[in-house]
Amino acid sequence: MLAQALHIARLEALLALRKAHQLAAIAMFAVCAVYLVYQADGFGQQNAWAAQLWVVYLFSIFSAAGRLFDREQGPTRRYLQWAVHPSALIGGKLLYAAVLTGAMTLLVFGAFYLLLGAPEGANLSLLALIGAGWWGAFSMATTVTTVTAIASQTRAGPAIAAVLGLPLLIPQLILATRMTRDVLDGLAWTTSEHFVFLGSLGLGTAVLAILLFPYIWRS
Amino acid sequence: MSGKLWKWGGVALLLMVVWDSFTTPMQPGWVASEVDKSDANAWLVELSAAGHPLVDGVNDNTAGFQVIFKSESAALCAEVISVEAHKLVCRLTPPDTLPRPSLDAFVMTPGAGSLMLRNAVSVAGAVKGVPHKNCEIGQMQPSTLPATVPFQPNILETIRNLMFHVPMWFAMFFIMSLSFVSSLLYMRTGDIKYDQRADAASRTGLLFGVLGLITGSVWARFTWGAWWVADPQLNGALVTVLVYTGYRILRAATGDDDRVPRLAAAYNVFAFILLVVLLMILPKYNVSLHPGKDGSPGFNTYDLDNTLRSMFYPAVIGWGMLGYWIYTLGLRMIRVHRQLLNR
């Protein structure tokens, strides 16, 4: 029994090492989350709160937008290739991602706020916080959708999406955390300069995705 | 022959830069002061220096040295007692009144110009007011030392890292641009040679990125006290290295699938454009510890003097050429590998 278990464990380790991208994906998630929290270090409770919120958002966005191309395999894929223009396909996926992340923001923020409450001394506007969350989540969802589109073309699966997407999400996460911090300081979420940056990043990414997608979608 | 000439030229340039940057002495400057106040009427101030020796020879003399302690408009002469290679001791009669409770030291040297140390002596007991000016400041003498690298209080001898750290990032950016353009060309033409170029360039660029991180980390430890600091430049550097690590993993994980070149090209274009945008936005509006960014002086403004420039520009060209050479070697390896596979 024990010998068999040890053998299986050894086999797992060997296979994992052979598929290094899966280990890399784990490492990438760890680095990304730690780095986000590190950015908030030493700036007091509000920043820690904002960083925690965005770590939660990060994982939710990934599990939401990271599955957008799960169905496009085999016959479905061939049908879609024949039926719709690739730019329309990615455009539709991006629109859906925006709605999905909006709904997800409500859920994540609701649960987060219910359990953790507001940070001390915050100038709280729930609506502004939700708005900031949705805006940042939308911006990141475009990136996740695009790298998922690339990753789904390989046989390596969702691990590759994490490896490709997380590095690009770090700056967006930092921006989003700062926007949440601004909101906690009492700024309206649309007047924060990070609002403009995140919005243009999201739109820019969407445009890039629409331009590049026809290219990766061909078989 | 000409094909080899630029390679060895680049290496020669780098060797010259390395030799120059490590053999050129540093301009002397004060790093610390210690005040012995046991005699209330004659304080002994000991200034310690780094860099090029203040005097040479065993029997040191104080000729040509003048020490003045200043506090806004107040100026107090001190009597120079001894000068050694990296130490100067002088006697100061403490003032009764001062505009602010600390004195900056100005030392006129016979060879190295005038060297200053801010807040060298604190005079806690002095009454606020301007004391009698008790000395005449001699003529400022320009430095007559041979070529030296500038003295920077926190950086000190590590200024030589300027020839490694900064040009390595330049080289990385140069090679990554090569990779980006190759990926664009591959997307346009579908010619596999462009994919091979993008592949080889991303490998070399990543190497330089990692070298840039390591040299930067060592430098940060010395000047800022930590291996890693929360700084927008560092965020950008980390993101860049991670993105290209991702690109390498994408290529490795998907093996010899014939769709890989296309996916890799798409990701390369996507990531490079995002990186340029992000790296331009992020550091812009945030205080950086890096020189030349908001909140800290640049190497360009006053400290990139002609001596540093004469090493820095060749270093940029040399690292760029070395990077390009490594890239061509990597490209050759990829081609050979492919030929072996196709056999």
XYZ file of C-alpha atoms in Angstrom:
562
model
C 0.000 0.000 0.000
C 2.552 2.517 1.188
C 4.912 1.585 -1.609
C 2.136 2.136 -4.121
C 1.227 5.491 -2.612
C 4.849 6.578 -2.710
C 5.060 5.439 -6.290
C 1.982 7.448 -7.238
C 3.362 10.514 -5.479
C 6.635 10.155 -7.349
C 4.756 9.773 -10.610
C 2.746 12.937 -9.926
C 5.892 14.911 -9.220
C 7.569 13.624 -12.374
C 4.569 14.449 -14.558
C 4.238 17.886 -12.963
C 7.872 18.623 -13.698
C 7.388 17.512 -17.269
C 4.464 19.912 -17.621
C 6.272 22.861 -16.093
C 3.612 25.330 -17.192
C 1.211 24.010 -14.581
C 3.721 24.601 -11.818
C 4.442 27.985 -13.361
C 0.759 28.843 -13.170
C 0.696 28.067 -9.450
C 3.809 30.167 -8.926
C 2.330 32.985 -10.974
C -0.840 33.096 -8.867
C 1.233 33.142 -5.692
C 3.619 35.863 -6.890
C 0.785 37.982 -8.211
C -1.300 37.819 -5.026
C 1.679 38.390 -2.734
C 2.909 41.272 -4.840
C -0.475 42.934 -4.715
C -0.567 42.694 -0.939
C 3.061 43.869 -0.781
C 2.096 47.016 -2.673
C -0.329 47.891 0.099
C 2.167 47.231 2.861
C 2.890 50.098 5.184
C 0.047 52.341 4.095
C -2.458 51.610 6.811
C -5.693 49.762 7.144
C -7.596 51.181 4.185
C -4.937 50.055 1.769
C -4.788 46.602 3.272
C -8.569 46.396 2.934
C -8.415 47.478 -0.723
C -5.636 44.987 -1.457
C -7.585 42.148 0.146
C -10.647 43.053 -1.877
C -8.680 42.960 -5.101
C -7.005 39.666 -4.336
C -10.514 38.243 -4.033
C -11.592 39.977 -7.250
C -8.523 38.643 -9.038
C -9.415 35.019 -8.418
C -13.077 35.609 -9.231
C -12.288 37.374 -12.500
C -10.035 34.538 -13.495
C -12.569 31.874 -12.807
C -15.300 33.910 -14.548
C -13.578 35.158 -17.701
C -11.097 32.286 -17.844
C -13.805 29.864 -18.963
C -15.157 31.866 -21.882
C -13.626 29.646 -24.535
C -14.290 26.276 -22.939
C -17.008 25.321 -25.397
C -15.232 26.286 -28.600
C -13.702 22.907 -29.347
C -14.358 20.361 -32.068
C -17.616 20.731 -34.039
C -18.758 23.884 -32.214
C -15.532 25.537 -33.194
C -15.875 24.562 -36.833
C -19.470 25.762 -36.882
C -18.549 29.130 -35.342
C -15.655 29.511 -37.742
C -18.091 29.086 -40.586
C -20.980 31.075 -39.130
C -19.593 34.260 -37.591
C -16.794 36.719 -38.198
C -14.033 36.176 -35.629
C -14.066 39.835 -34.597
C -17.781 39.543 -33.879
C -17.128 36.418 -31.849
C -14.477 38.035 -29.620
C -16.544 41.233 -29.451
C -19.499 39.241 -28.157
C -17.328 37.438 -25.647
C -15.954 40.755 -24.385
C -19.450 42.200 -23.996
C -20.529 39.117 -22.098
C -17.397 39.368 -19.935
C -18.326 42.944 -19.015
C -21.809 41.868 -17.907
C -20.529 38.764 -16.143
C -17.889 40.679 -14.187
C -20.533 43.237 -13.291
C -22.714 40.563 -11.729
C -19.689 38.966 -10.132
C -18.638 42.294 -8.612
C -21.979 42.580 -6.875
C -21.657 39.093 -5.450
C -17.999 39.383 -4.398
C -18.400 42.826 -2.929
C -21.610 41.870 -1.154
C -19.984 38.873 0.515
C -16.789 40.775 1.278
C -18.627 43.703 2.820
C -20.975 41.494 4.782
C -18.154 39.582 6.427
C -15.337 42.113 6.636
C -17.236 45.370 6.914
C -15.732 48.729 6.047
C -12.230 49.802 7.059
C -12.005 52.191 9.975
C -12.205 55.877 9.161
C -13.323 55.294 5.582
C -15.497 57.820 3.869
C -17.878 55.207 2.640
C -20.003 55.218 -0.460
C -21.113 51.701 -1.296
C -22.215 52.657 -4.777
C -18.838 54.212 -5.591
C -17.042 51.133 -4.263
C -19.159 48.832 -6.397
C -18.612 51.102 -9.391
C -14.864 51.084 -8.866
C -14.931 47.306 -8.487
C -16.899 46.786 -11.665
C -14.726 49.193 -13.653
C -11.496 47.519 -12.575
C -12.983 44.057 -13.032
C -14.151 44.942 -16.543
C -10.713 46.274 -17.463
C -9.081 43.092 -16.233
C -11.702 40.834 -17.773
C -10.762 42.085 -21.251
C -7.164 41.011 -20.628
C -8.211 37.655 -19.196
C -10.601 37.049 -22.110
C -7.877 37.782 -24.645
C -5.259 35.508 -23.085
C -7.919 32.826 -22.599
C -8.634 33.049 -26.319
C -4.949 32.383 -26.977
C -4.649 29.677 -24.311
C -7.737 27.823 -25.537
C -6.034 27.254 -28.884
C -3.344 25.207 -27.185
C -3.773 21.840 -25.577
C -2.198 23.104 -22.394
C -5.456 24.381 -20.949
C -6.300 27.045 -18.378
C -2.905 26.929 -16.667
C -1.443 28.689 -19.682
C -4.059 31.434 -19.435
C -2.872 32.168 -15.895
C 0.766 32.223 -16.941
C 0.053 34.587 -19.832
C -2.496 36.781 -18.123
C -1.342 37.341 -14.563
C 1.797 39.332 -15.386
C -0.309 41.755 -17.411
C -2.867 41.954 -14.605
C -0.365 43.101 -11.962
C -0.289 46.730 -13.158
C -4.045 46.745 -13.617
C -4.515 45.355 -10.120
C -2.267 48.070 -8.699
C -4.293 50.711 -10.535
C -7.591 49.185 -9.381
C -6.411 49.004 -5.776
C -5.422 52.652 -5.923
C -8.803 53.572 -7.352
C -10.520 51.775 -4.468
C -8.234 53.634 -2.076
C -9.263 56.934 -3.644
C -12.904 55.990 -3.195
C -12.254 55.139 0.453
C -10.707 58.593 0.794
C -13.992 60.073 -0.350
C -13.327 60.674 -4.039
C -16.055 59.902 -6.540
C -14.942 56.830 -8.461
C -15.244 58.504 -11.835
C -13.005 61.424 -10.888
C -10.088 59.262 -9.851
C -7.328 59.428 -12.469
C -7.081 55.670 -12.235
C -10.597 55.532 -13.634
C -9.343 56.993 -16.908
C -6.275 54.739 -17.018
C -8.229 51.578 -16.278
C -10.928 52.501 -18.762
C -8.469 53.215 -21.561
C -6.562 50.035 -20.739
C -9.755 47.997 -20.936
C -10.848 49.596 -24.189
C -7.357 49.411 -25.688
C -7.128 45.743 -24.802
C -10.549 45.124 -26.341
C -9.478 46.817 -29.582
C -6.239 44.795 -29.664
C -8.202 41.619 -29.018
C -10.624 42.349 -31.847
C -7.723 43.056 -34.218
C -5.648 40.014 -33.220
C -8.340 37.415 -32.691
C -9.105 36.652 -36.370
C -5.493 35.714 -36.654
C -5.416 33.157 -33.852
C -8.880 31.793 -34.633
C -7.957 30.473 -38.097
C -7.170 26.800 -38.156
C 35.767 39.045 -41.537
C 33.583 42.124 -41.260
C 30.930 39.905 -39.721
C 33.275 39.086 -36.875
C 34.590 42.616 -36.565
C 31.505 44.127 -34.942
C 31.208 41.223 -32.518
C 34.740 41.561 -31.252
C 34.384 45.327 -31.486
C 31.445 45.155 -29.111
C 33.322 42.898 -26.719
C 36.377 45.164 -26.845
C 34.169 48.147 -26.114
C 32.684 46.357 -23.104
C 36.064 45.263 -21.785
C 37.244 48.850 -22.091
C 34.194 50.095 -20.209
C 34.608 47.498 -17.460
C 38.294 48.319 -17.067
C 37.652 52.064 -17.116
C 34.747 52.017 -14.729
C 36.573 49.958 -12.135
C 39.947 51.689 -12.346
C 38.795 55.302 -12.446
C 38.917 56.562 -8.863
C 35.958 58.250 -7.256
C 35.973 61.936 -6.475
C 36.538 62.256 -2.692
C 33.621 63.256 -0.514
C 32.629 63.212 3.131
C 30.596 60.301 4.417
C 30.440 60.932 8.169
C 31.496 63.265 10.954
C 32.230 62.707 14.588
C 32.432 65.532 17.136
C 34.359 65.329 20.400
C 32.872 67.979 22.703
C 34.870 67.096 25.842
C 36.568 70.491 25.770
C 33.641 72.901 25.763
C 35.636 75.667 24.118
C 37.390 73.657 21.443
C 35.458 70.889 19.779
C 37.360 68.296 17.798
C 35.582 67.469 14.554
C 36.640 64.380 12.657
C 35.428 64.091 9.072
C 35.747 60.758 7.269
C 35.993 60.626 3.525
C 35.559 58.066 0.774
C 37.000 58.015 -2.698
C 40.297 59.310 -4.000
C 42.745 59.941 -1.081
C 42.814 63.521 0.171
C 46.601 63.455 0.573
C 49.237 60.965 -0.376
C 52.483 60.132 1.377
C 53.215 59.189 4.947
C 54.045 62.582 6.429
C 50.728 64.212 5.802
C 50.487 67.939 5.980
C 47.594 70.254 6.267
C 48.837 72.886 3.813
C 46.169 74.090 1.446
C 43.275 72.750 3.507
C 40.759 75.188 4.906
C 37.664 74.179 6.879
C 34.679 76.489 7.231
C 31.515 75.635 9.109
C 28.474 77.389 7.762
C 24.931 77.815 8.931
C 22.991 80.020 6.567
C 24.818 83.364 6.665
C 27.077 82.395 9.540
C 30.596 81.171 8.684
C 33.089 79.909 11.263
C 36.654 78.983 10.486
C 38.139 75.878 12.040
C 41.762 75.056 12.595
C 42.918 72.047 10.606
C 44.896 69.697 12.841
C 45.634 66.685 10.680
C 44.772 65.282 7.300
C 45.072 61.654 6.318
C 44.060 59.825 3.171
C 40.436 59.471 4.290
C 40.266 61.531 7.463
C 40.464 65.170 8.446
C 40.532 66.456 12.028
C 39.928 70.094 12.882
C 39.291 72.225 15.947
C 36.212 74.405 16.139
C 35.352 77.040 18.725
C 31.651 76.507 19.271
C 29.516 79.591 18.664
C 27.082 81.032 21.209
C 24.523 82.037 18.636
C 23.501 80.429 15.347
C 20.666 80.868 12.816
C 19.849 77.129 13.042
C 21.234 74.472 15.360
C 23.499 72.704 12.886
C 26.581 73.487 10.834
C 27.510 72.339 7.334
C 31.192 71.672 6.723
C 32.938 73.152 3.676
C 36.471 71.951 3.119
C 38.725 73.629 0.574
C 41.316 71.102 -0.551
C 44.481 71.767 -2.506
C 43.667 69.195 -5.182
C 40.091 67.966 -5.069
C 38.148 71.209 -5.054
C 35.684 72.110 -2.324
C 33.951 69.248 -0.511
C 30.820 69.712 1.564
C 29.086 67.694 4.274
C 25.628 68.825 5.326
C 24.803 68.966 9.047
C 28.313 67.916 10.024
C 28.031 69.361 13.539
C 24.934 69.809 15.619
C 24.952 72.705 18.062
C 21.982 72.031 20.254
C 22.711 74.671 22.917
C 23.211 77.686 20.665
C 20.908 80.655 20.975
C 19.140 81.668 17.795
C 20.943 84.545 16.115
C 23.760 85.280 13.694
C 27.276 85.082 15.184
C 30.141 87.269 14.216
C 31.676 86.073 10.978
C 35.146 85.110 12.054
C 36.826 84.084 8.825
C 37.418 85.009 5.245
C 36.595 82.330 2.722
C 39.496 81.684 0.419
C 39.277 81.397 -3.332
C 37.414 78.270 -4.470
C 39.862 75.962 -6.166
C 38.627 73.719 -8.969
C 39.504 70.048 -8.761
C 42.791 69.166 -10.390
C 42.447 65.430 -9.923
C 42.802 63.155 -12.949
C 39.541 61.713 -14.327
C 37.248 60.643 -11.501
C 33.703 59.374 -11.260
C 31.465 61.686 -9.243
C 30.863 61.302 -5.534
C 27.225 60.604 -4.617
C 26.462 60.433 -0.889
C 24.353 57.261 -0.945
C 25.727 55.603 -4.013
C 29.464 55.969 -3.382
C 31.579 53.424 -5.250
C 28.543 51.573 -6.590
C 28.150 54.320 -9.185
C 30.093 51.948 -11.450
C 26.967 49.825 -11.668
C 25.660 52.529 -14.000
C 27.709 50.830 -16.735
C 25.904 47.522 -16.166
C 22.408 47.951 -14.779
C 21.094 50.708 -17.036
C 22.574 49.531 -20.376
C 21.261 46.024 -19.666
C 17.711 47.360 -19.598
C 18.401 49.311 -22.768
C 19.707 46.140 -24.394
C 16.639 44.240 -23.236
C 14.315 46.833 -24.697
C 16.245 46.859 -27.966
C 16.086 43.070 -28.297
C 12.436 42.864 -27.240
C 11.583 45.427 -29.933
C 13.339 43.125 -32.373
C 11.176 40.278 -31.136
C 8.021 42.393 -31.472
C 8.821 43.454 -35.036
C 9.643 39.847 -35.965
C 6.298 38.690 -34.583
C 4.494 41.389 -36.581
C 6.348 40.307 -39.723
C 5.479 36.683 -39.013
C 1.812 37.605 -38.713
C 1.983 39.402 -42.051
C 3.997 36.893 -44.044
C 3.673 33.539 -42.254
C 7.367 32.959 -42.962
C 8.787 30.696 -40.256
C 12.112 32.546 -40.197
C 10.412 35.505 -38.522
C 8.976 33.226 -35.866
C 12.456 31.861 -35.207
C 13.764 35.405 -34.878
C 11.032 36.358 -32.407
C 11.760 33.185 -30.451
C 15.511 33.784 -30.259
C 15.120 37.477 -29.459
C 12.665 36.858 -26.620
C 15.149 34.419 -25.092
C 18.038 36.880 -25.203
C 15.861 39.761 -24.087
C 14.681 37.764 -21.097
C 18.295 37.001 -20.187
C 19.065 40.726 -20.144
C 15.890 41.426 -18.193
C 16.936 38.978 -15.488
C 20.446 40.456 -15.440
C 18.884 43.910 -15.116
C 16.807 42.724 -12.155
C 19.830 41.170 -10.436
C 22.138 44.163 -10.931
C 19.305 46.452 -9.856
C 18.556 44.394 -6.768
C 22.179 44.483 -5.648
C 22.258 48.222 -6.203
C 19.002 48.756 -4.336
C 20.372 46.808 -1.372
C 23.299 49.217 -1.125
C 21.597 52.538 -1.791
C 18.036 52.003 -0.526
C 18.716 49.283 2.022
C 16.504 46.522 0.612
C 16.753 43.938 -2.150
C 13.342 44.959 -3.440
C 11.401 48.180 -2.867
C 7.889 49.294 -3.791
C 8.742 51.457 -6.763
C 6.928 51.907 -10.078
C 10.090 51.215 -12.078
C 10.492 47.915 -10.266
C 6.866 46.996 -10.844
C 7.398 47.578 -14.536
C 10.602 45.544 -14.546
C 8.957 42.639 -12.739
C 5.949 42.688 -15.056
C 8.163 42.744 -18.143
C 10.227 39.773 -16.990
C 7.089 37.830 -15.998
C 5.371 38.550 -19.334
C 8.278 37.160 -21.307
C 8.579 34.232 -18.934
C 4.939 33.594 -19.837
C 5.812 33.814 -23.522
C 8.618 31.285 -23.065
C 6.302 28.944 -21.159
C 3.650 29.251 -23.881
C 6.206 28.131 -26.445
C 7.565 25.343 -24.265
C 4.216 24.006 -23.061
C 2.659 23.677 -26.472
C 5.655 21.893 -27.948
C 5.839 21.474 -31.718
C 2.164 22.074 -32.420
C 2.090 23.937 -35.740
C -0.252 26.571 -34.331
C 2.336 27.659 -31.767
C 4.136 30.238 -33.933
C 0.860 32.003 -34.626
C -0.317 32.020 -31.010
C 3.101 33.089 -29.805
C 3.186 35.922 -32.325
C -0.279 37.107 -31.279
C 0.682 37.059 -27.598
C 3.975 38.804 -28.276
C 2.261 41.642 -30.129
C -0.503 41.910 -27.536
C 1.884 41.858 -24.579
C 4.450 44.214 -26.053
C 1.890 46.908 -26.842
C 0.318 46.577 -23.378
C 3.764 46.679 -21.769
C 4.756 49.860 -23.567
C 1.488 51.497 -22.515
C 1.720 50.229 -18.933
C 5.362 51.126 -18.512
C 4.642 54.589 -19.805
C 1.585 55.137 -17.628
C 2.527 53.531 -14.352
C 5.755 55.313 -13.439
C 4.442 58.661 -14.680
C 2.351 59.803 -11.790
C 4.021 58.053 -8.948
C 7.073 59.023 -6.943
C 10.016 56.850 -7.854
C 13.294 56.325 -6.081
C 15.001 56.042 -9.418
C 17.128 58.959 -10.569
C 15.525 61.251 -13.112
C 12.009 60.324 -12.049
C 9.691 62.462 -10.041
C 11.062 63.106 -6.577
C 14.690 62.273 -7.171
C 17.415 63.966 -9.153
C 18.502 62.464 -12.436
C 21.880 61.203 -13.398
C 21.542 63.577 -16.298
C 21.161 66.833 -14.473
C 24.392 67.212 -12.589
C 25.958 63.895 -11.860
C 26.347 62.351 -15.297
C 29.549 64.255 -15.887
C 31.824 63.864 -18.872
C 33.822 61.032 -17.310
C 30.685 58.976 -16.698
C 29.348 59.840 -20.124
C 32.532 58.673 -21.811
C 31.923 55.256 -20.233
C 28.130 55.142 -20.272
C 27.570 55.638 -23.997
C 30.135 52.996 -25.018
C 28.563 50.704 -22.407
C 25.128 51.142 -24.008
C 26.523 50.380 -27.460
C 28.668 47.510 -26.152
C 25.879 45.749 -24.264
C 23.579 46.257 -27.252
C 26.117 44.645 -29.577
C 26.797 41.789 -27.182
C 23.048 41.236 -26.858
C 22.674 41.155 -30.626
C 25.514 38.659 -30.868
C 23.910 36.388 -28.283
C 20.661 36.716 -30.221
C 22.267 35.611 -33.489
C 23.817 32.611 -31.722
C 20.432 31.679 -30.249
C 18.850 32.023 -33.679
C 21.452 29.710 -35.158
C 20.760 27.136 -32.447
C 17.031 27.264 -33.158
C 17.638 26.751 -36.873
C 19.984 23.823 -36.310
C 17.504 22.289 -33.896
C 14.755 22.558 -36.493
C 16.911 21.025 -39.205
C 17.721 18.100 -36.941
C 14.017 17.612 -36.201
C 13.145 17.657 -39.896
C 15.661 15.001 -40.820
